[in-house]
Short mmCIF file of C-alpha atoms in Angstrom, two decimals:
data_model
loop_
_atom_site.label_atom_id
_atom_site.label_comp_id
_atom_site.label_asym_id
_atom_site.label_seq_id
_atom_site.Cartn_x
_atom_site.Cartn_y
_atom_site.Cartn_z
CA GLY R 1 15.61 8.79 1.80
CA GLU R 2 13.49 5.74 2.29
CA ASP R 3 13.77 2.75 -0.05
CA VAL R 4 12.31 -0.76 0.17
CA GLU R 5 13.77 -3.37 -2.18
CA GLN R 6 12.33 -6.85 -2.92
CA SER R 7 12.99 -9.56 -5.67
CA LEU R 8 10.53 -9.30 -8.60
CA PHE R 9 9.70 -12.98 -8.84
CA LEU R 10 9.61 -16.13 -6.78
CA SER R 11 8.75 -19.56 -8.10
CA VAL R 12 7.88 -22.48 -5.71
CA ARG R 13 6.19 -25.88 -6.03
CA GLU R 14 2.83 -26.43 -4.42
CA GLY R 15 3.33 -27.85 -0.87
CA ASP R 16 6.77 -26.23 -0.43
CA SER R 17 7.50 -23.40 1.84
CA SER R 18 7.98 -19.83 0.03
CA VAL R 19 10.30 -17.25 1.54
CA ILE R 20 9.97 -13.70 0.29
CA ASN R 21 12.59 -11.48 1.32
CA CYS R 22 12.77 -7.53 1.72
CA THR R 23 15.44 -4.95 2.65
CA TYR R 24 14.83 -1.32 3.72
CA THR R 25 16.99 1.57 4.47
CA ASP R 26 15.18 3.61 6.99
CA SER R 27 16.47 2.88 10.50
CA SER R 28 13.54 4.77 12.06
CA SER R 29 10.97 2.39 10.79
CA THR R 30 8.45 1.48 13.54
CA TYR R 31 6.26 -1.12 11.82
CA LEU R 32 6.83 -3.26 8.94
CA TYR R 33 3.97 -4.86 6.92
CA TRP R 34 3.21 -7.64 4.34
CA TYR R 35 0.42 -7.03 1.91
CA LYS R 36 -1.00 -9.42 -0.53
CA GLN R 37 -2.45 -8.25 -3.94
CA GLU R 38 -4.38 -10.61 -6.28
CA PRO R 39 -5.07 -9.56 -9.89
CA GLY R 40 -7.56 -6.83 -10.21
CA ALA R 41 -7.86 -6.46 -6.49
CA GLY R 42 -6.79 -4.07 -3.80
CA LEU R 43 -4.14 -4.75 -0.99
CA GLN R 44 -4.94 -7.26 1.63
CA LEU R 45 -3.04 -6.87 4.90
CA LEU R 46 -1.44 -10.18 5.74
CA THR R 47 0.60 -9.40 8.94
CA TYR R 48 2.92 -6.99 10.41
CA ILE R 49 5.76 -6.84 12.94
CA PHE R 50 6.87 -4.05 15.21
CA SER R 51 10.43 -3.23 15.01
CA ASN R 52 11.40 -4.22 18.35
CA MET R 53 10.34 -7.65 17.68
CA ASP R 54 12.43 -10.36 15.62
CA MET R 55 9.88 -12.97 14.80
CA LYS R 56 6.00 -13.30 14.68
CA GLN R 57 4.08 -16.40 13.54
CA ASP R 58 0.45 -16.62 12.39
CA GLN R 59 -0.74 -19.80 11.24
CA ARG R 60 1.24 -20.46 7.96
CA LEU R 61 2.91 -17.16 8.05
CA THR R 62 6.07 -16.53 9.77
CA VAL R 63 7.82 -13.14 9.63
CA LEU R 64 11.50 -12.68 10.55
CA LEU R 65 13.12 -9.24 11.22
CA ASN R 66 16.72 -8.54 11.43
CA LYS R 67 16.81 -4.96 12.38
CA LYS R 68 20.69 -4.80 12.25
CA ASP R 69 20.72 -5.72 8.72
CA LYS R 70 17.39 -4.07 7.94
CA HIS R 71 16.04 -7.23 6.39
CA LEU R 72 12.46 -8.63 6.65
CA SER R 73 11.35 -12.04 5.38
CA LEU R 74 7.77 -13.72 4.94
CA ARG R 75 7.73 -17.42 5.06
CA ILE R 76 4.59 -19.14 3.81
CA ALA R 77 4.51 -22.92 4.85
CA ASP R 78 2.61 -25.45 2.69
CA THR R 79 2.17 -23.01 -0.28
CA GLN R 80 -0.99 -23.39 -2.14
CA THR R 81 -2.34 -22.25 -5.59
CA GLY R 82 -4.23 -19.80 -3.69
CA ASP R 83 -1.16 -18.13 -2.47
CA SER R 84 -0.40 -16.91 -6.02
CA ALA R 85 -0.37 -13.18 -5.79
CA ILE R 86 1.90 -10.23 -5.54
CA TYR R 87 3.54 -9.63 -1.98
CA PHE R 88 4.36 -6.14 -0.97
CA CYS R 89 6.55 -5.33 1.93
CA ALA R 90 6.03 -2.00 3.39
CA GLU R 91 7.50 0.17 6.12
CA SER R 92 6.24 2.90 8.39
CA THR R 93 8.48 5.56 10.03
CA GLU R 94 8.08 7.79 13.02
CA VAL R 95 6.70 11.11 11.90
CA SER R 96 8.53 12.87 14.63
CA GLY R 97 11.68 11.52 13.14
CA GLY R 98 10.99 13.11 9.82
CA GLY R 99 9.16 9.99 8.43
CA ALA R 100 6.30 10.57 6.05
CA ASP R 101 2.76 9.67 7.32
CA GLY R 102 2.37 7.13 4.51
CA LEU R 103 3.63 3.84 4.02
CA THR R 104 6.77 3.20 1.94
CA PHE R 105 6.21 0.14 -0.45
CA GLY R 106 8.61 -2.14 -2.19
CA LYS R 107 7.62 -3.01 -5.91
CA GLY R 108 6.34 -6.35 -4.96
CA THR R 109 7.31 -10.00 -5.45
CA HIS R 110 5.15 -12.16 -7.88
CA LEU R 111 4.74 -15.55 -6.14
CA ILE R 112 4.31 -18.05 -8.86
CA ILE R 113 3.09 -21.53 -7.86
CA GLN R 114 4.02 -24.54 -9.74
CA PRO R 115 1.91 -27.61 -9.63
CA GLY Y 1 -18.51 -4.71 8.75
CA ALA Y 2 -17.75 -2.75 5.67
CA GLY Y 3 -14.32 -2.12 4.52
CA VAL Y 4 -12.99 0.87 2.57
CA SER Y 5 -14.79 1.44 -0.56
CA GLN Y 6 -13.95 3.44 -3.55
CA THR Y 7 -15.97 4.78 -6.63
CA PRO Y 8 -15.75 4.55 -9.45
CA SER Y 9 -13.88 1.31 -9.94
CA ASN Y 10 -13.02 2.32 -13.42
CA LYS Y 11 -12.57 5.77 -14.96
CA VAL Y 12 -11.65 6.44 -18.62
CA THR Y 13 -11.10 10.09 -19.35
CA GLU Y 14 -9.66 12.21 -22.02
CA LYS Y 15 -6.33 14.19 -21.67
CA GLY Y 16 -7.06 17.63 -20.37
CA LYS Y 17 -10.36 16.53 -18.49
CA TYR Y 18 -11.08 16.84 -14.70
CA VAL Y 19 -11.76 13.94 -12.67
CA GLU Y 20 -12.84 13.07 -9.19
CA LEU Y 21 -12.14 10.04 -7.21
CA ARG Y 22 -14.14 9.07 -4.15
CA CYS Y 23 -13.10 7.18 -0.92
CA ASP Y 24 -15.40 5.85 1.80
CA PRO Y 25 -13.20 4.93 4.85
CA ILE Y 26 -13.98 2.41 7.57
CA SER Y 27 -16.52 3.76 9.92
CA GLY Y 28 -14.81 5.45 12.84
CA HIS Y 29 -11.32 5.69 11.30
CA THR Y 30 -9.78 9.16 11.70
CA ALA Y 31 -6.93 8.77 9.48
CA LEU Y 32 -7.33 8.62 5.58
CA TYR Y 33 -4.55 7.95 3.03
CA TRP Y 34 -4.32 8.32 -0.83
CA TYR Y 35 -1.75 6.38 -2.86
CA ARG Y 36 -1.07 5.73 -6.66
CA GLN Y 37 -0.02 2.45 -7.96
CA SER Y 38 1.53 2.54 -11.60
CA LEU Y 39 1.76 -0.68 -13.51
CA GLY Y 40 4.54 -2.86 -12.15
CA GLN Y 41 5.08 -0.72 -9.20
CA GLY Y 42 4.26 -0.58 -5.57
CA PRO Y 43 1.73 2.07 -4.22
CA GLU Y 44 3.29 5.53 -3.61
CA PHE Y 45 1.95 7.77 -0.92
CA LEU Y 46 -0.04 10.94 -1.96
CA ILE Y 47 -1.66 12.53 0.89
CA TYR Y 48 -2.72 11.91 4.41
CA PHE Y 49 -5.78 13.21 6.30
CA GLN Y 50 -6.08 13.41 10.19
CA GLY Y 51 -9.89 14.33 10.68
CA THR Y 52 -10.75 17.03 8.04
CA GLY Y 53 -7.34 18.42 7.48
CA ALA Y 54 -4.63 17.37 5.10
CA ALA Y 55 -1.60 16.70 7.52
CA ASP Y 56 0.83 15.44 4.98
CA ASP Y 57 0.57 16.26 1.03
CA SER Y 58 4.16 15.81 0.36
CA GLY Y 59 3.44 13.03 -2.12
CA LEU Y 60 1.23 14.93 -4.35
CA PRO Y 61 3.16 15.26 -7.72
CA ASN Y 62 2.18 18.77 -8.64
CA ASP Y 63 -0.80 21.34 -8.17
CA ARG Y 64 -3.06 19.62 -10.36
CA PHE Y 65 -3.67 17.19 -7.71
CA PHE Y 66 -5.82 18.07 -4.85
CA ALA Y 67 -7.97 16.10 -1.97
CA VAL Y 68 -10.54 17.20 0.35
CA ARG Y 69 -12.22 15.41 3.53
CA PRO Y 70 -14.55 18.15 4.57
CA GLU Y 71 -16.51 16.15 7.22
CA GLY Y 72 -13.66 13.94 8.38
CA SER Y 73 -15.12 10.77 6.55
CA VAL Y 74 -15.52 10.50 2.87
CA SER Y 75 -12.54 11.98 0.89
CA THR Y 76 -12.51 13.10 -2.68
CA LEU Y 77 -9.22 13.19 -4.78
CA LYS Y 78 -9.47 15.71 -7.62
CA ILE Y 79 -7.31 15.81 -10.47
CA GLN Y 80 -7.41 18.81 -13.07
CA ARG Y 81 -6.08 18.83 -16.61
CA THR Y 82 -5.33 15.11 -16.84
CA GLU Y 83 -2.35 13.98 -18.57
CA ARG Y 84 -1.70 10.45 -19.86
CA GLY Y 85 1.01 9.75 -17.28
CA ASP Y 86 -1.69 10.26 -14.58
CA SER Y 87 -2.91 6.72 -15.72
CA ALA Y 88 -2.80 4.58 -12.70
CA VAL Y 89 -4.81 2.65 -9.86
CA TYR Y 90 -5.58 5.19 -7.14
CA LEU Y 91 -5.86 3.53 -3.92
CA CYS Y 92 -7.29 4.68 -0.58
CA ALA Y 93 -6.59 3.42 3.07
CA SER Y 94 -7.92 4.25 6.38
CA SER Y 95 -6.61 3.56 9.86
CA LEU Y 96 -8.18 4.07 13.32
CA TYR Y 97 -5.40 6.67 14.10
CA GLN Y 98 -2.26 7.86 12.50
CA GLY Y 99 0.28 5.28 12.80
CA ASP Y 100 -2.19 2.38 13.05
CA THR Y 101 -2.62 -0.50 10.64
CA GLN Y 102 -4.01 0.99 7.26
CA TYR Y 103 -6.74 -0.94 5.57
CA PHE Y 104 -6.94 -0.53 1.71
CA GLY Y 105 -9.82 -0.20 -0.58
CA PRO Y 106 -10.04 -1.87 -4.20
CA GLY Y 107 -8.86 1.17 -5.87
CA THR Y 108 -10.05 3.22 -8.86
CA ARG Y 109 -8.24 2.43 -12.22
CA LEU Y 110 -7.79 5.78 -13.95
CA THR Y 111 -7.15 5.56 -17.78
CA VAL Y 112 -6.30 8.93 -19.58
CA LEU Y 113 -6.47 8.71 -23.41
#
């Protein structure tokens, strides 16, 4: 079955880089996503990476994918107080390969910013 | 442009009652998804529509849950004989087509007393 694992908490100092890690089990994953959820709000898409890529950069965000180890990471450079939120890793799989049509999410990583 | 909208934002009901939750997807998006997010958990997939038909309802927990999308746009998630364990945030997402990036609404927080 599909499973996505994340650490529950990450604490960093303002201005440092944050690295949030995620592991998944389904080798037929096609896209991997990072969503951000602030208190009381819905999920905001941050970035995504196709499974045949190993890196994607978008301003302060860098996504690294190690497909062999089924490991995904999100690096946030120069972390700010506004980055405080829960970050969800999610995967989608090929429906033709038996994957579900919906995304499979991890439990989320709470990013805590220390002043 | 408008994003995905969901109504109501909050719903409090009593055990055993019937509730309906509404989702308005992004205009032009053919695919629509419902998820349920319990406290401290990530969203869990419930059901997916491609156009008017439910293409995958494998995530619905039991037959008390049902969803429709009669005109291929707005969708309604219906829960019969609600139970306290149904309390959660119900999220709706839409995408241009199946497999494309999903954009989420703000959710409906359902509380069953």
